[in-house]
């Protein structure tokens, strides 16, 4: 769980004094700065105290509005409600609930069996099967940490038993788990789409080819390493075995058709597809696979409610922060400043990648997107960068952030499963992180990878 979920009660009197000192320093010494500088100085100061990002955003808005702005408080209150009542935001808790049902409902182990039957006979077969299983589970869960937990908790012990080094397995699964936020349905993509008013369905379709290409890239690197180190392979599965494992995993895999097929065909909106996926996942886990009983429902529902409330609280405060930036003309001024510097789309995208990779080291993806997307979006539009391409680009950056210290959530999840220390886990993931950075460059400067399929299906 990210620091955003920490309760307010954990703040000590010492931290409260630090917060007040920071605000006082800003008021006394930073009044000569532009309003944008004051806003981000307050935000950075509050975050440096260890305060959760959601509370930092809210306090930044309140402090600035009270001392520096003439925006009516009624307008702020109205924005607080209108910003969070968007129908599309309802997709987030539904996808989280569906992911929880699938994580606890026996879907992962059936997907692993099917994936291993497909590719297990290649050198490093269990690792390759893990990447395929991560891609399949990503396509039904929408969550990166859930993918690492579901696949890693089953596959890592099996890999060690077969003679693979634990560090190799952790590197593969920890990195491949990032596919959970790139291959649709993706909670991170929903957050981006909501923050910039873009089409969730179009963004989901745009993530398919980049997600599959990244999975193939990771598989290629894994195979080369496994062949060089002579890691074991599985006996080749018969056609009957492949068909049997497919049949057993079919009901989980069919959720991909329900979500993506339903959205593209127009049968569901993305929010309705999220609700359908939650209901479908419940039926599969409880009544078809029967790995989840009614006695397990409170734990699953509470876990989903906890994660959903955390994200929605962040979104609520981020909406206020975005409103503050807009009212102070920060995005417009940033656009004019960057164009005045003579930045081209190429150099701007380099700036975006550096900014997001740095931010991803210290904040979880939803917070980074909610803060940076409203700022970067107007500049990108002015430079002719497609908003869907920008969304995929930002998602890949967030994917890398999930496996980089000090706050990469996938690192902590993989460390917990493997019992390796955080430093060892980071070293284990390092070669694949380098591969993902090279892949990021490809996605950045070849927009057709992201745009070809949505343009083909939706026109454009």
Short mmCIF file of C-alpha atoms in Angstrom, two decimals:
data_model
loop_
_atom_site.label_atom_id
_atom_site.label_comp_id
_atom_site.label_asym_id
_atom_site.label_seq_id
_atom_site.Cartn_x
_atom_site.Cartn_y
_atom_site.Cartn_z
CA UNK A 1 0.00 0.00 0.00
CA UNK A 2 1.34 3.43 -0.90
CA UNK A 3 1.97 6.25 1.54
CA UNK A 4 -1.24 7.84 0.29
CA UNK A 5 -3.16 5.35 2.38
CA UNK A 6 -1.54 6.34 5.68
CA UNK A 7 -3.98 7.79 8.21
CA UNK A 8 -3.74 11.40 9.27
CA UNK A 9 -3.36 10.30 12.89
CA UNK A 10 0.19 9.15 12.22
CA UNK A 11 1.39 12.74 12.05
CA UNK A 12 3.32 13.76 15.15
CA UNK A 13 3.35 17.19 16.72
CA UNK A 14 6.86 17.62 15.37
CA UNK A 15 5.67 17.06 11.81
CA UNK A 16 2.77 19.43 12.36
CA UNK A 17 5.23 22.12 13.45
CA UNK A 18 7.36 21.42 10.37
CA UNK A 19 4.28 21.84 8.17
CA UNK A 20 3.42 25.17 9.79
CA UNK A 21 7.03 26.34 9.47
CA UNK A 22 7.07 25.50 5.77
CA UNK A 23 3.83 27.36 5.11
CA UNK A 24 5.09 30.35 7.12
CA UNK A 25 8.37 30.35 5.17
CA UNK A 26 6.48 30.30 1.91
CA UNK A 27 4.25 33.16 2.99
CA UNK A 28 7.15 35.25 4.29
CA UNK A 29 9.92 34.56 1.82
CA UNK A 30 8.40 33.36 -1.44
CA UNK A 31 5.89 36.09 -2.14
CA UNK A 32 8.23 37.47 -4.78
CA UNK A 33 7.93 34.25 -6.77
CA UNK A 34 5.26 33.75 -9.37
CA UNK A 35 2.11 32.02 -8.24
CA UNK A 36 3.19 28.78 -9.90
CA UNK A 37 6.42 28.81 -7.90
CA UNK A 38 4.54 29.35 -4.65
CA UNK A 39 2.09 26.53 -5.40
CA UNK A 40 4.82 23.98 -6.10
CA UNK A 41 7.00 25.21 -3.23
CA UNK A 42 4.17 24.56 -0.77
CA UNK A 43 3.44 21.15 -2.32
CA UNK A 44 7.10 20.07 -2.30
CA UNK A 45 7.56 21.24 1.27
CA UNK A 46 4.55 19.32 2.53
CA UNK A 47 5.59 16.16 0.70
CA UNK A 48 9.11 16.37 2.18
CA UNK A 49 7.57 16.01 5.65
CA UNK A 50 6.33 12.56 4.65
CA UNK A 51 2.74 13.71 4.39
CA UNK A 52 0.57 11.59 2.06
CA UNK A 53 0.30 13.12 -1.40
CA UNK A 54 -3.51 13.40 -1.20
CA UNK A 55 -3.38 15.52 1.97
CA UNK A 56 -0.45 17.54 0.59
CA UNK A 57 -2.50 18.45 -2.48
CA UNK A 58 -5.50 19.51 -0.39
CA UNK A 59 -3.46 21.61 2.06
CA UNK A 60 -1.58 23.26 -0.81
CA UNK A 61 -4.86 24.37 -2.35
CA UNK A 62 -6.25 25.64 0.97
CA UNK A 63 -3.06 27.53 1.88
CA UNK A 64 -2.78 29.18 -1.51
CA UNK A 65 -6.46 30.11 -1.79
CA UNK A 66 -6.50 31.56 1.71
CA UNK A 67 -3.42 33.77 1.32
CA UNK A 68 -2.85 34.45 -2.39
CA UNK A 69 -6.03 34.02 -4.40
CA UNK A 70 -9.34 35.78 -4.81
CA UNK A 71 -11.16 32.67 -6.05
CA UNK A 72 -14.51 32.42 -4.19
CA UNK A 73 -14.68 29.54 -1.74
CA UNK A 74 -18.08 28.67 -3.21
CA UNK A 75 -16.41 27.95 -6.56
CA UNK A 76 -13.91 25.68 -4.85
CA UNK A 77 -16.66 23.76 -3.07
CA UNK A 78 -18.60 23.40 -6.31
CA UNK A 79 -15.52 22.13 -8.15
CA UNK A 80 -14.91 19.60 -5.39
CA UNK A 81 -18.23 17.92 -6.15
CA UNK A 82 -18.44 18.40 -9.93
CA UNK A 83 -14.88 17.15 -10.43
CA UNK A 84 -15.47 13.83 -8.69
CA UNK A 85 -18.98 13.09 -9.98
CA UNK A 86 -17.77 12.07 -13.45
CA UNK A 87 -19.39 8.83 -14.56
CA UNK A 88 -16.06 7.51 -15.87
CA UNK A 89 -14.49 7.58 -12.39
CA UNK A 90 -16.84 4.77 -11.34
CA UNK A 91 -14.78 2.43 -13.54
CA UNK A 92 -11.91 2.57 -11.03
CA UNK A 93 -13.56 0.80 -8.05
CA UNK A 94 -15.21 -1.74 -10.36
CA UNK A 95 -11.91 -2.72 -12.01
CA UNK A 96 -10.24 -2.92 -8.58
CA UNK A 97 -13.02 -5.19 -7.32
CA UNK A 98 -12.77 -7.41 -10.41
CA UNK A 99 -9.01 -7.67 -9.92
CA UNK A 100 -9.47 -8.71 -6.28
CA UNK A 101 -11.94 -11.44 -7.22
CA UNK A 102 -9.55 -12.76 -9.86
CA UNK A 103 -6.49 -12.60 -7.60
CA UNK A 104 -8.17 -14.72 -4.92
CA UNK A 105 -10.34 -16.80 -7.25
CA UNK A 106 -7.92 -19.29 -8.81
CA UNK A 107 -7.68 -17.53 -12.17
CA UNK A 108 -3.91 -16.95 -11.94
CA UNK A 109 -2.89 -20.59 -11.43
CA UNK A 110 -4.96 -21.68 -14.44
CA UNK A 111 -3.44 -18.95 -16.60
CA UNK A 112 0.05 -20.00 -15.50
CA UNK A 113 -0.68 -23.62 -16.46
CA UNK A 114 -1.93 -22.53 -19.90
CA UNK A 115 1.00 -20.15 -20.49
CA UNK A 116 3.56 -22.77 -19.45
CA UNK A 117 1.95 -25.34 -21.76
CA UNK A 118 2.38 -22.86 -24.64
CA UNK A 119 6.01 -21.78 -24.15
CA UNK A 120 7.46 -23.98 -21.39
CA UNK A 121 9.47 -26.12 -23.82
CA UNK A 122 11.74 -23.19 -24.75
CA UNK A 123 14.91 -22.53 -22.76
CA UNK A 124 13.84 -20.69 -19.60
CA UNK A 125 10.31 -21.98 -20.15
CA UNK A 126 8.91 -21.24 -16.69
CA UNK A 127 10.15 -17.64 -16.88
CA UNK A 128 8.67 -17.24 -20.37
CA UNK A 129 5.43 -18.76 -19.13
CA UNK A 130 5.46 -16.24 -16.28
CA UNK A 131 5.65 -13.32 -18.72
CA UNK A 132 2.79 -14.74 -20.81
CA UNK A 133 0.77 -15.32 -17.63
CA UNK A 134 1.46 -11.73 -16.50
CA UNK A 135 0.22 -10.44 -19.86
CA UNK A 136 -2.94 -12.55 -19.63
CA UNK A 137 -3.64 -11.60 -16.03
CA UNK A 138 -2.95 -7.95 -16.84
CA UNK A 139 -5.68 -8.13 -19.47
CA UNK A 140 -8.25 -9.03 -16.83
CA UNK A 141 -7.05 -7.24 -13.68
CA UNK A 142 -5.89 -3.73 -14.68
CA UNK A 143 -3.46 -3.63 -11.76
CA UNK A 144 0.32 -4.04 -11.72
CA UNK A 145 0.83 -5.03 -8.05
CA UNK A 146 -2.08 -7.49 -8.28
CA UNK A 147 -0.40 -9.11 -11.29
CA UNK A 148 2.91 -9.50 -9.44
CA UNK A 149 1.16 -10.98 -6.38
CA UNK A 150 -1.08 -13.35 -8.33
CA UNK A 151 1.60 -14.70 -10.69
CA UNK A 152 4.69 -14.34 -8.53
CA UNK A 153 3.32 -16.06 -5.43
CA UNK A 154 2.64 -19.19 -7.49
CA UNK A 155 5.44 -19.16 -10.04
CA UNK A 156 8.49 -18.03 -8.05
CA UNK A 157 8.54 -21.08 -5.71
CA UNK A 158 8.09 -23.34 -8.74
CA UNK A 159 10.99 -21.64 -10.57
CA UNK A 160 13.33 -22.04 -7.59
CA UNK A 161 12.32 -25.69 -7.28
CA UNK A 162 13.19 -26.20 -10.96
CA UNK A 163 16.68 -24.72 -10.45
CA UNK A 164 16.25 -21.06 -11.43
CA UNK A 165 18.01 -18.47 -9.24
CA UNK A 166 15.51 -16.53 -7.14
CA UNK A 167 16.96 -13.21 -8.36
CA UNK A 168 16.32 -14.18 -11.98
CA UNK A 169 12.70 -15.06 -11.22
CA UNK A 170 12.15 -11.87 -9.24
CA UNK A 171 13.58 -9.75 -12.06
CA UNK A 172 11.34 -11.37 -14.66
CA UNK A 173 8.07 -11.38 -12.68
CA UNK A 174 8.63 -8.01 -10.98
CA UNK A 175 9.15 -6.35 -14.36
CA UNK A 176 6.51 -8.29 -16.32
CA UNK A 177 3.98 -7.41 -13.63
CA UNK A 178 4.18 -3.85 -14.94
CA UNK A 179 2.13 -5.03 -17.91
CA UNK A 180 -0.83 -4.73 -15.55
CA UNK A 181 -1.07 -0.99 -16.16
CA UNK A 182 -0.28 -1.03 -19.90
CA UNK A 183 -2.40 -3.86 -21.26
CA UNK A 184 -6.08 -2.88 -20.97
CA UNK A 185 -8.14 -2.62 -18.86
CA UNK A 186 -5.77 -0.30 -16.98
CA UNK A 187 -6.68 1.72 -13.89
CA UNK A 188 -3.80 4.12 -14.64
CA UNK A 189 -5.18 4.73 -18.14
CA UNK A 190 -8.61 5.48 -16.66
CA UNK A 191 -7.03 8.08 -14.36
CA UNK A 192 -5.19 9.73 -17.27
CA UNK A 193 -8.30 9.76 -19.45
CA UNK A 194 -10.40 11.30 -16.68
CA UNK A 195 -7.79 13.95 -15.85
CA UNK A 196 -7.56 15.23 -19.45
CA UNK A 197 -11.08 14.33 -20.68
CA UNK A 198 -9.95 11.79 -23.27
CA UNK A 199 -11.70 8.63 -24.47
CA UNK A 200 -11.07 5.67 -22.14
CA UNK A 201 -12.09 3.19 -24.84
CA UNK A 202 -9.69 4.65 -27.40
CA UNK A 203 -6.88 4.66 -24.83
CA UNK A 204 -7.56 1.02 -23.94
CA UNK A 205 -7.34 0.00 -27.60
CA UNK A 206 -4.12 2.03 -27.95
CA UNK A 207 -2.50 0.04 -25.14
CA UNK A 208 -2.95 -3.37 -26.79
CA UNK A 209 -0.07 -3.33 -29.30
CA UNK A 210 2.44 -1.57 -26.98
CA UNK A 211 1.56 -4.05 -24.22
CA UNK A 212 1.97 -7.10 -26.44
CA UNK A 213 5.18 -5.70 -27.94
CA UNK A 214 6.65 -5.12 -24.48
CA UNK A 215 5.70 -8.67 -23.45
CA UNK A 216 7.45 -10.05 -26.54
CA UNK A 217 10.50 -7.85 -25.86
CA UNK A 218 10.77 -9.09 -22.28
CA UNK A 219 10.35 -12.68 -23.49
CA UNK A 220 13.13 -12.22 -26.06
CA UNK A 221 15.57 -10.85 -23.48
CA UNK A 222 14.61 -13.56 -20.98
CA UNK A 223 15.13 -16.30 -23.56
CA UNK A 224 18.58 -14.97 -24.49
CA UNK A 225 19.63 -14.83 -20.82
CA UNK A 226 18.18 -18.29 -20.12
CA UNK A 227 19.93 -19.81 -23.13
CA UNK A 228 23.26 -18.22 -22.19
CA UNK A 229 23.00 -19.50 -18.61
CA UNK A 230 21.55 -22.87 -19.63
CA UNK A 231 18.41 -22.57 -17.50
CA UNK A 232 16.01 -25.54 -17.62
CA UNK A 233 13.12 -26.07 -19.98
CA UNK A 234 9.87 -27.99 -19.53
CA UNK A 235 8.91 -31.07 -21.54
CA UNK A 236 6.95 -30.02 -24.61
CA UNK A 237 3.23 -30.15 -23.90
CA UNK A 238 1.03 -32.17 -26.21
CA UNK A 239 -1.78 -30.57 -28.18
CA UNK A 240 -4.18 -32.26 -25.79
CA UNK A 241 -2.42 -30.72 -22.78
CA UNK A 242 -2.50 -27.25 -24.35
CA UNK A 243 -6.19 -27.64 -25.11
CA UNK A 244 -6.92 -28.93 -21.58
CA UNK A 245 -5.18 -26.00 -19.88
CA UNK A 246 -6.89 -23.57 -22.25
CA UNK A 247 -10.27 -25.09 -21.41
CA UNK A 248 -9.58 -24.77 -17.68
CA UNK A 249 -8.50 -21.13 -18.01
CA UNK A 250 -11.18 -20.22 -20.56
CA UNK A 251 -13.59 -18.51 -18.16
CA UNK A 252 -10.86 -16.21 -16.90
CA UNK A 253 -9.59 -15.46 -20.40
CA UNK A 254 -13.10 -14.74 -21.64
CA UNK A 255 -13.17 -11.63 -19.45
CA UNK A 256 -10.78 -10.05 -21.98
CA UNK A 257 -13.48 -10.48 -24.63
CA UNK A 258 -16.15 -9.12 -22.28
CA UNK A 259 -14.24 -5.90 -21.55
CA UNK A 260 -12.41 -5.07 -24.78
CA UNK A 261 -15.01 -6.59 -27.09
CA UNK A 262 -17.84 -4.91 -25.23
CA UNK A 263 -16.21 -1.49 -25.38
CA UNK A 264 -15.19 -1.68 -29.05
CA UNK A 265 -18.55 -3.07 -30.19
CA UNK A 266 -20.37 -0.28 -28.40
CA UNK A 267 -22.24 -2.75 -26.21
CA UNK A 268 -20.77 -1.18 -23.06
CA UNK A 269 -19.22 2.11 -22.10
CA UNK A 270 -15.88 1.64 -20.29
CA UNK A 271 -17.62 2.21 -16.95
CA UNK A 272 -20.32 -0.33 -17.75
CA UNK A 273 -17.63 -2.76 -18.90
CA UNK A 274 -15.89 -2.31 -15.54
CA UNK A 275 -19.12 -3.11 -13.69
CA UNK A 276 -19.70 -6.14 -15.90
CA UNK A 277 -16.14 -7.34 -15.28
CA UNK A 278 -16.68 -7.17 -11.50
CA UNK A 279 -19.91 -9.20 -11.72
CA UNK A 280 -18.35 -11.67 -14.16
CA UNK A 281 -15.21 -12.11 -12.03
CA UNK A 282 -17.41 -12.79 -8.98
CA UNK A 283 -19.35 -15.48 -10.84
CA UNK A 284 -16.18 -17.13 -12.18
CA UNK A 285 -14.36 -17.11 -8.83
CA UNK A 286 -17.31 -18.27 -6.68
CA UNK A 287 -19.55 -20.42 -8.88
CA UNK A 288 -17.35 -21.75 -11.72
CA UNK A 289 -13.85 -22.22 -10.27
CA UNK A 290 -15.18 -22.33 -6.67
CA UNK A 291 -11.81 -21.25 -5.29
CA UNK A 292 -13.47 -18.35 -3.46
CA UNK A 293 -16.21 -18.91 -0.89
CA UNK A 294 -18.77 -16.55 0.58
CA UNK A 295 -16.78 -16.57 3.82
CA UNK A 296 -13.95 -14.87 1.89
CA UNK A 297 -16.19 -12.06 0.62
CA UNK A 298 -15.62 -9.60 3.52
CA UNK A 299 -11.83 -9.74 3.05
CA UNK A 300 -12.06 -9.25 -0.73
CA UNK A 301 -14.63 -6.45 -0.51
CA UNK A 302 -12.77 -4.60 2.25
CA UNK A 303 -9.50 -4.81 0.32
CA UNK A 304 -11.17 -3.40 -2.80
CA UNK A 305 -12.92 -0.69 -0.78
CA UNK A 306 -9.66 0.34 0.89
CA UNK A 307 -7.77 0.68 -2.39
CA UNK A 308 -10.70 2.42 -4.11
CA UNK A 309 -11.17 4.96 -1.32
CA UNK A 310 -7.45 5.74 -1.34
CA UNK A 311 -7.46 6.43 -5.09
CA UNK A 312 -10.71 8.41 -5.01
CA UNK A 313 -9.40 10.56 -2.15
CA UNK A 314 -6.27 11.31 -4.18
CA UNK A 315 -8.40 12.15 -7.22
CA UNK A 316 -10.63 14.47 -5.18
CA UNK A 317 -7.70 16.53 -3.93
CA UNK A 318 -6.00 16.40 -7.34
CA UNK A 319 -9.15 17.86 -8.91
CA UNK A 320 -8.87 20.83 -6.55
CA UNK A 321 -5.16 21.16 -7.33
CA UNK A 322 -5.85 21.11 -11.06
CA UNK A 323 -8.57 23.75 -10.58
CA UNK A 324 -6.08 25.93 -8.72
CA UNK A 325 -3.48 25.59 -11.49
CA UNK A 326 -6.05 26.44 -14.16
CA UNK A 327 -7.40 29.45 -12.25
CA UNK A 328 -3.84 30.79 -11.94
CA UNK A 329 -3.15 30.19 -15.67
CA UNK A 330 -0.23 27.86 -14.87
CA UNK A 331 -0.74 25.43 -17.82
CA UNK A 332 -1.14 28.30 -20.26
CA UNK A 333 1.95 30.06 -18.94
CA UNK A 334 3.94 26.82 -19.05
CA UNK A 335 2.90 26.29 -22.67
CA UNK A 336 3.96 29.80 -23.65
CA UNK A 337 7.25 29.46 -21.79
CA UNK A 338 8.20 26.15 -23.43
CA UNK A 339 7.29 27.38 -26.89
CA UNK A 340 9.27 30.54 -26.18
CA UNK A 341 12.30 28.39 -25.40
CA UNK A 342 12.06 26.95 -28.89
CA UNK A 343 11.35 23.40 -27.75
CA UNK A 344 10.33 21.04 -30.53
CA UNK A 345 8.09 18.03 -30.04
CA UNK A 346 11.23 15.84 -29.91
CA UNK A 347 12.90 17.81 -27.12
CA UNK A 348 9.58 18.24 -25.29
CA UNK A 349 9.08 14.47 -25.19
CA UNK A 350 12.60 14.05 -23.77
CA UNK A 351 11.63 16.54 -21.07
CA UNK A 352 8.39 14.63 -20.39
CA UNK A 353 10.22 11.31 -20.02
CA UNK A 354 12.87 12.72 -17.69
CA UNK A 355 10.23 14.46 -15.57
CA UNK A 356 7.99 11.40 -15.30
CA UNK A 357 10.83 8.96 -14.63
CA UNK A 358 12.08 11.21 -11.84
CA UNK A 359 8.61 11.69 -10.37
CA UNK A 360 7.89 7.97 -10.62
CA UNK A 361 10.82 7.30 -8.28
CA UNK A 362 9.12 9.18 -5.46
CA UNK A 363 5.35 9.01 -6.04
CA UNK A 364 2.91 6.30 -7.05
CA UNK A 365 1.47 6.45 -10.60
CA UNK A 366 -1.97 7.89 -9.91
CA UNK A 367 -0.49 10.86 -8.04
CA UNK A 368 2.09 11.55 -10.75
CA UNK A 369 -0.53 11.48 -13.51
CA UNK A 370 -3.05 13.63 -11.65
CA UNK A 371 -0.42 16.31 -11.02
CA UNK A 372 1.48 16.28 -14.32
CA UNK A 373 -1.15 15.40 -16.94
CA UNK A 374 -3.11 18.69 -16.66
CA UNK A 375 0.20 20.58 -16.96
CA UNK A 376 1.75 18.64 -19.85
CA UNK A 377 -1.42 18.06 -21.86
CA UNK A 378 -1.87 21.68 -23.13
CA UNK A 379 1.79 21.88 -24.15
CA UNK A 380 1.55 18.56 -26.00
CA UNK A 381 -1.57 19.70 -27.85
CA UNK A 382 0.14 22.94 -28.87
CA UNK A 383 3.06 20.94 -30.28
CA UNK A 384 0.81 18.58 -32.22
CA UNK A 385 1.37 15.48 -30.07
CA UNK A 386 -1.59 13.12 -30.10
CA UNK A 387 -3.25 12.90 -26.65
CA UNK A 388 -3.63 9.12 -26.95
CA UNK A 389 0.07 8.76 -27.74
CA UNK A 390 0.85 10.98 -24.75
CA UNK A 391 -1.34 8.76 -22.56
CA UNK A 392 0.44 5.56 -23.60
CA UNK A 393 3.82 7.29 -23.18
CA UNK A 394 2.93 8.42 -19.66
CA UNK A 395 1.65 4.93 -18.80
CA UNK A 396 4.95 3.31 -19.86
CA UNK A 397 6.80 5.83 -17.70
CA UNK A 398 4.58 4.90 -14.76
CA UNK A 399 5.28 1.24 -15.47
CA UNK A 400 9.01 1.88 -15.07
CA UNK A 401 8.33 3.89 -11.92
CA UNK A 402 6.63 0.86 -10.39
CA UNK A 403 9.94 -1.05 -10.37
CA UNK A 404 12.38 1.71 -9.41
CA UNK A 405 13.32 2.66 -5.84
CA UNK A 406 12.61 4.12 -3.40
CA UNK A 407 8.81 3.84 -3.70
CA UNK A 408 8.29 1.43 -6.61
CA UNK A 409 5.36 -0.64 -5.37
CA UNK A 410 6.20 -3.68 -7.50
CA UNK A 411 9.62 -3.81 -5.86
CA UNK A 412 8.06 -4.06 -2.41
CA UNK A 413 5.56 -6.68 -3.57
CA UNK A 414 8.27 -8.78 -5.26
CA UNK A 415 10.54 -8.36 -2.23
CA UNK A 416 7.77 -9.57 0.07
CA UNK A 417 7.06 -12.65 -2.05
CA UNK A 418 10.70 -13.62 -2.55
CA UNK A 419 11.98 -12.67 0.93
CA UNK A 420 14.83 -10.81 -0.75
CA UNK A 421 15.86 -7.39 0.53
CA UNK A 422 14.81 -4.30 -1.38
CA UNK A 423 18.37 -3.68 -2.62
CA UNK A 424 18.69 -7.25 -3.90
CA UNK A 425 15.28 -7.02 -5.56
CA UNK A 426 16.26 -3.77 -7.26
CA UNK A 427 19.50 -5.32 -8.56
CA UNK A 428 17.53 -8.33 -9.82
CA UNK A 429 15.17 -6.07 -11.79
CA UNK A 430 17.91 -3.74 -13.11
CA UNK A 431 18.62 -5.50 -16.46
CA UNK A 432 14.93 -5.53 -17.34
CA UNK A 433 14.53 -1.90 -16.23
CA UNK A 434 17.21 -0.99 -18.78
CA UNK A 435 15.28 -2.92 -21.45
CA UNK A 436 12.11 -1.03 -20.53
CA UNK A 437 13.86 2.34 -20.79
CA UNK A 438 15.05 1.43 -24.30
CA UNK A 439 11.50 0.33 -25.09
CA UNK A 440 10.24 3.69 -23.77
CA UNK A 441 12.39 5.45 -26.36
CA UNK A 442 10.78 3.33 -29.08
CA UNK A 443 7.25 4.15 -27.88
CA UNK A 444 8.17 7.83 -27.56
CA UNK A 445 9.38 8.37 -31.10
CA UNK A 446 7.32 5.82 -33.02
CA UNK A 447 3.77 6.97 -32.23
CA UNK A 448 2.31 4.59 -34.82
CA UNK A 449 2.84 1.75 -32.32
CA UNK A 450 0.26 3.38 -30.07
CA UNK A 451 -1.98 5.01 -32.67
CA UNK A 452 -2.30 2.49 -35.52
CA UNK A 453 -4.92 0.25 -33.91
CA UNK A 454 -7.21 2.98 -32.45
CA UNK A 455 -7.02 4.92 -35.72
CA UNK A 456 -7.90 1.75 -37.62
CA UNK A 457 -10.86 0.87 -35.40
CA UNK A 458 -12.16 4.34 -34.55
CA UNK A 459 -10.87 6.33 -37.52
CA UNK A 460 -8.47 9.24 -37.26
#
